[in-house]
N, C-alpha and C. Protein backbone atom coordinates (compact mmCIF):
# COMPACT_ATOMS: atom_id res chain seq x y z
N UNK A 1 -23.97 34.16 62.21
CA UNK A 1 -23.91 32.75 61.86
C UNK A 1 -23.73 31.94 63.14
N UNK A 2 -24.55 30.92 63.29
CA UNK A 2 -24.47 30.10 64.49
C UNK A 2 -23.24 29.18 64.43
N UNK A 3 -22.90 28.65 65.57
CA UNK A 3 -21.76 27.72 65.64
C UNK A 3 -22.03 26.50 64.77
N UNK A 4 -23.26 26.03 64.77
CA UNK A 4 -23.61 24.85 63.96
C UNK A 4 -23.47 25.16 62.47
N UNK A 5 -23.89 26.35 62.06
CA UNK A 5 -23.75 26.75 60.66
C UNK A 5 -22.28 26.87 60.27
N UNK A 6 -21.50 27.40 61.17
CA UNK A 6 -20.06 27.55 60.92
C UNK A 6 -19.40 26.19 60.77
N UNK A 7 -19.76 25.25 61.63
CA UNK A 7 -19.21 23.89 61.53
C UNK A 7 -19.61 23.25 60.21
N UNK A 8 -20.85 23.45 59.80
CA UNK A 8 -21.31 22.89 58.53
C UNK A 8 -20.54 23.50 57.36
N UNK A 9 -20.28 24.81 57.43
CA UNK A 9 -19.50 25.47 56.39
C UNK A 9 -18.08 24.90 56.32
N UNK A 10 -17.48 24.70 57.48
CA UNK A 10 -16.13 24.12 57.52
C UNK A 10 -16.12 22.70 56.96
N UNK A 11 -17.14 21.93 57.30
CA UNK A 11 -17.24 20.56 56.79
C UNK A 11 -17.36 20.56 55.27
N UNK A 12 -18.18 21.46 54.74
CA UNK A 12 -18.35 21.54 53.29
C UNK A 12 -17.04 21.94 52.60
N UNK A 13 -16.30 22.85 53.20
CA UNK A 13 -14.99 23.23 52.65
C UNK A 13 -14.04 22.04 52.66
N UNK A 14 -14.06 21.30 53.76
CA UNK A 14 -13.19 20.13 53.86
C UNK A 14 -13.55 19.11 52.79
N UNK A 15 -14.84 18.85 52.63
CA UNK A 15 -15.28 17.91 51.60
C UNK A 15 -14.85 18.38 50.21
N UNK A 16 -14.95 19.68 49.96
CA UNK A 16 -14.54 20.22 48.67
C UNK A 16 -13.03 20.07 48.45
N UNK A 17 -12.26 20.03 49.52
CA UNK A 17 -10.80 19.89 49.39
C UNK A 17 -10.37 18.44 49.16
N UNK A 18 -11.28 17.51 49.34
CA UNK A 18 -10.90 16.09 49.21
C UNK A 18 -10.41 15.73 47.82
N UNK A 19 -10.96 16.36 46.80
CA UNK A 19 -10.53 16.04 45.43
C UNK A 19 -9.05 16.35 45.24
N UNK A 20 -8.61 17.51 45.69
CA UNK A 20 -7.19 17.84 45.53
C UNK A 20 -6.32 16.99 46.46
N UNK A 21 -6.85 16.66 47.64
CA UNK A 21 -6.10 15.76 48.54
C UNK A 21 -5.90 14.40 47.87
N UNK A 22 -6.95 13.90 47.22
CA UNK A 22 -6.84 12.61 46.55
C UNK A 22 -5.86 12.69 45.38
N UNK A 23 -5.91 13.77 44.61
CA UNK A 23 -4.95 13.93 43.51
C UNK A 23 -3.52 13.91 44.03
N UNK A 24 -3.28 14.63 45.13
CA UNK A 24 -1.94 14.65 45.73
C UNK A 24 -1.52 13.26 46.20
N UNK A 25 -2.42 12.57 46.88
CA UNK A 25 -2.11 11.22 47.36
C UNK A 25 -1.76 10.31 46.20
N UNK A 26 -2.57 10.34 45.15
CA UNK A 26 -2.31 9.49 43.99
C UNK A 26 -0.96 9.80 43.36
N UNK A 27 -0.67 11.07 43.20
CA UNK A 27 0.60 11.48 42.59
C UNK A 27 1.79 10.99 43.41
N UNK A 28 1.74 11.22 44.71
CA UNK A 28 2.84 10.78 45.58
C UNK A 28 2.93 9.25 45.62
N UNK A 29 1.80 8.57 45.59
CA UNK A 29 1.80 7.11 45.59
C UNK A 29 2.50 6.57 44.34
N UNK A 30 2.15 7.12 43.20
CA UNK A 30 2.76 6.67 41.94
C UNK A 30 4.27 6.90 41.97
N UNK A 31 4.68 8.08 42.42
CA UNK A 31 6.11 8.38 42.51
C UNK A 31 6.81 7.46 43.52
N UNK A 32 6.14 7.18 44.62
CA UNK A 32 6.73 6.31 45.65
C UNK A 32 6.97 4.91 45.11
N UNK A 33 6.12 4.47 44.18
CA UNK A 33 6.26 3.14 43.61
C UNK A 33 7.53 2.99 42.78
N UNK A 34 8.11 4.12 42.37
CA UNK A 34 9.35 4.08 41.59
C UNK A 34 10.58 4.10 42.49
N UNK A 35 10.35 4.09 43.81
CA UNK A 35 11.46 4.11 44.75
C UNK A 35 11.83 5.50 45.23
N UNK A 36 11.02 6.49 44.90
CA UNK A 36 11.28 7.87 45.30
C UNK A 36 10.96 8.03 46.79
N UNK A 37 12.01 8.11 47.60
CA UNK A 37 11.85 8.18 49.06
C UNK A 37 11.16 9.47 49.50
N UNK A 38 11.43 10.57 48.80
CA UNK A 38 10.79 11.84 49.14
C UNK A 38 9.28 11.75 48.91
N UNK A 39 8.89 11.15 47.80
CA UNK A 39 7.46 10.98 47.50
C UNK A 39 6.80 10.09 48.54
N UNK A 40 7.50 9.05 48.98
CA UNK A 40 6.95 8.17 50.01
C UNK A 40 6.76 8.93 51.32
N UNK A 41 7.73 9.76 51.68
CA UNK A 41 7.60 10.57 52.89
C UNK A 41 6.42 11.53 52.78
N UNK A 42 6.26 12.17 51.63
CA UNK A 42 5.13 13.08 51.41
C UNK A 42 3.81 12.33 51.49
N UNK A 43 3.77 11.16 50.87
CA UNK A 43 2.57 10.33 50.91
C UNK A 43 2.22 9.99 52.35
N UNK A 44 3.20 9.54 53.10
CA UNK A 44 3.00 9.17 54.50
C UNK A 44 2.49 10.37 55.31
N UNK A 45 3.08 11.53 55.09
CA UNK A 45 2.66 12.74 55.80
C UNK A 45 1.21 13.10 55.48
N UNK A 46 0.84 13.03 54.21
CA UNK A 46 -0.52 13.37 53.80
C UNK A 46 -1.53 12.36 54.35
N UNK A 47 -1.18 11.09 54.36
CA UNK A 47 -2.06 10.07 54.93
C UNK A 47 -2.23 10.32 56.43
N UNK A 48 -1.14 10.64 57.10
CA UNK A 48 -1.19 10.91 58.54
C UNK A 48 -2.10 12.10 58.84
N UNK A 49 -1.97 13.17 58.07
CA UNK A 49 -2.82 14.35 58.26
C UNK A 49 -4.28 14.02 58.01
N UNK A 50 -4.55 13.23 56.99
CA UNK A 50 -5.92 12.82 56.68
C UNK A 50 -6.50 11.99 57.82
N UNK A 51 -5.68 11.12 58.39
CA UNK A 51 -6.12 10.28 59.52
C UNK A 51 -6.55 11.15 60.70
N UNK A 52 -5.87 12.28 60.88
CA UNK A 52 -6.21 13.16 61.99
C UNK A 52 -7.35 14.11 61.69
N UNK A 53 -7.41 14.60 60.46
CA UNK A 53 -8.41 15.63 60.15
C UNK A 53 -9.78 15.07 59.79
N UNK A 54 -9.85 13.96 59.10
CA UNK A 54 -11.15 13.44 58.64
C UNK A 54 -12.15 13.24 59.77
N UNK A 55 -11.78 12.63 60.88
CA UNK A 55 -12.76 12.44 61.96
C UNK A 55 -13.28 13.76 62.53
N UNK A 56 -12.47 14.80 62.49
CA UNK A 56 -12.91 16.11 63.01
C UNK A 56 -14.06 16.68 62.19
N UNK A 57 -14.21 16.20 60.96
CA UNK A 57 -15.28 16.66 60.08
C UNK A 57 -16.37 15.59 59.90
N UNK A 58 -16.40 14.63 60.80
CA UNK A 58 -17.45 13.62 60.78
C UNK A 58 -17.17 12.43 59.88
N UNK A 59 -15.98 12.33 59.35
CA UNK A 59 -15.63 11.24 58.44
C UNK A 59 -14.80 10.20 59.19
N UNK A 60 -15.44 9.57 60.17
CA UNK A 60 -14.71 8.67 61.05
C UNK A 60 -14.20 7.42 60.33
N UNK A 61 -14.98 6.88 59.43
CA UNK A 61 -14.54 5.69 58.71
C UNK A 61 -13.35 6.00 57.80
N UNK A 62 -13.42 7.13 57.13
CA UNK A 62 -12.31 7.57 56.29
C UNK A 62 -11.06 7.78 57.13
N UNK A 63 -11.22 8.41 58.28
CA UNK A 63 -10.09 8.62 59.18
C UNK A 63 -9.49 7.32 59.67
N UNK A 64 -10.36 6.35 59.96
CA UNK A 64 -9.88 5.04 60.44
C UNK A 64 -9.09 4.32 59.35
N UNK A 65 -9.56 4.39 58.12
CA UNK A 65 -8.84 3.76 57.02
C UNK A 65 -7.49 4.44 56.81
N UNK A 66 -7.48 5.77 56.86
CA UNK A 66 -6.21 6.50 56.73
C UNK A 66 -5.27 6.14 57.87
N UNK A 67 -5.79 6.00 59.06
CA UNK A 67 -4.95 5.63 60.21
C UNK A 67 -4.36 4.23 60.02
N UNK A 68 -5.17 3.30 59.52
CA UNK A 68 -4.68 1.95 59.26
C UNK A 68 -3.54 1.98 58.24
N UNK A 69 -3.72 2.76 57.18
CA UNK A 69 -2.67 2.88 56.16
C UNK A 69 -1.43 3.56 56.75
N UNK A 70 -1.64 4.58 57.55
CA UNK A 70 -0.53 5.28 58.21
C UNK A 70 0.29 4.30 59.05
N UNK A 71 -0.40 3.51 59.84
CA UNK A 71 0.29 2.52 60.68
C UNK A 71 0.99 1.47 59.84
N UNK A 72 0.37 1.07 58.73
CA UNK A 72 1.00 0.09 57.84
C UNK A 72 2.26 0.65 57.20
N UNK A 73 2.23 1.93 56.85
CA UNK A 73 3.42 2.57 56.28
C UNK A 73 4.55 2.63 57.29
N UNK A 74 4.22 2.94 58.53
CA UNK A 74 5.23 2.98 59.59
C UNK A 74 5.78 1.58 59.84
N UNK A 75 4.89 0.59 59.78
CA UNK A 75 5.28 -0.79 60.04
C UNK A 75 5.93 -1.48 58.86
N UNK A 76 6.08 -0.74 57.76
CA UNK A 76 6.71 -1.27 56.55
C UNK A 76 6.05 -2.57 56.10
N UNK A 77 4.74 -2.53 55.95
CA UNK A 77 3.98 -3.68 55.45
C UNK A 77 4.41 -3.99 54.02
N UNK A 78 4.12 -5.19 53.53
CA UNK A 78 4.46 -5.55 52.15
C UNK A 78 3.75 -4.62 51.16
N UNK A 79 4.39 -4.36 50.02
CA UNK A 79 3.82 -3.44 49.02
C UNK A 79 2.40 -3.79 48.59
N UNK A 80 2.09 -5.08 48.45
CA UNK A 80 0.74 -5.44 48.01
C UNK A 80 -0.32 -5.08 49.07
N UNK A 81 0.03 -5.19 50.33
CA UNK A 81 -0.89 -4.81 51.41
C UNK A 81 -1.07 -3.29 51.44
N UNK A 82 0.01 -2.55 51.25
CA UNK A 82 -0.08 -1.09 51.20
C UNK A 82 -0.95 -0.66 50.03
N UNK A 83 -0.78 -1.31 48.89
CA UNK A 83 -1.58 -0.98 47.71
C UNK A 83 -3.06 -1.24 47.97
N UNK A 84 -3.35 -2.36 48.62
CA UNK A 84 -4.74 -2.69 48.94
C UNK A 84 -5.35 -1.64 49.87
N UNK A 85 -4.60 -1.24 50.88
CA UNK A 85 -5.10 -0.23 51.82
C UNK A 85 -5.28 1.12 51.13
N UNK A 86 -4.35 1.48 50.24
CA UNK A 86 -4.51 2.75 49.54
C UNK A 86 -5.71 2.72 48.60
N UNK A 87 -5.94 1.60 47.94
CA UNK A 87 -7.12 1.49 47.07
C UNK A 87 -8.40 1.66 47.88
N UNK A 88 -8.42 1.11 49.07
CA UNK A 88 -9.58 1.26 49.96
C UNK A 88 -9.77 2.73 50.35
N UNK A 89 -8.68 3.39 50.71
CA UNK A 89 -8.74 4.80 51.07
C UNK A 89 -9.20 5.64 49.88
N UNK A 90 -8.65 5.36 48.72
CA UNK A 90 -9.01 6.06 47.49
C UNK A 90 -10.52 5.96 47.25
N UNK A 91 -11.07 4.75 47.35
CA UNK A 91 -12.51 4.54 47.15
C UNK A 91 -13.33 5.33 48.16
N UNK A 92 -12.90 5.31 49.41
CA UNK A 92 -13.64 6.02 50.45
C UNK A 92 -13.63 7.52 50.20
N UNK A 93 -12.51 8.05 49.78
CA UNK A 93 -12.46 9.48 49.48
C UNK A 93 -13.40 9.79 48.32
N UNK A 94 -13.37 8.97 47.28
CA UNK A 94 -14.26 9.20 46.13
C UNK A 94 -15.73 9.20 46.55
N UNK A 95 -16.07 8.33 47.48
CA UNK A 95 -17.46 8.25 47.96
C UNK A 95 -17.88 9.52 48.70
N UNK A 96 -16.93 10.23 49.28
CA UNK A 96 -17.24 11.45 50.04
C UNK A 96 -17.21 12.71 49.19
N UNK A 97 -16.69 12.61 47.97
CA UNK A 97 -16.58 13.80 47.13
C UNK A 97 -17.97 14.37 46.83
N UNK A 98 -18.10 15.69 46.93
CA UNK A 98 -19.38 16.32 46.59
C UNK A 98 -19.69 16.12 45.11
N UNK A 99 -20.95 15.97 44.81
CA UNK A 99 -21.35 15.76 43.41
C UNK A 99 -21.32 17.05 42.63
């Protein structure tokens, strides 16, 4: 298997994992809205990891949106702004999901 084929295989695996990543993000987001600090920390960690990993698989726009949300979470932006950013990230992930 060539290096290019291997990279394509890794990218396809990453894309296939996006559905479960999105489910996890949604679950932690909902829990965080109830004031659950642990869920907020998990959400922040998952967003941070997505911001770092997505560009490595060619998903630069998705990574940039995740990075913006990550920075907003660190900066303690207002809840409505965080919700808007998460909705944007959610949509972008859905657009990348394999059919």
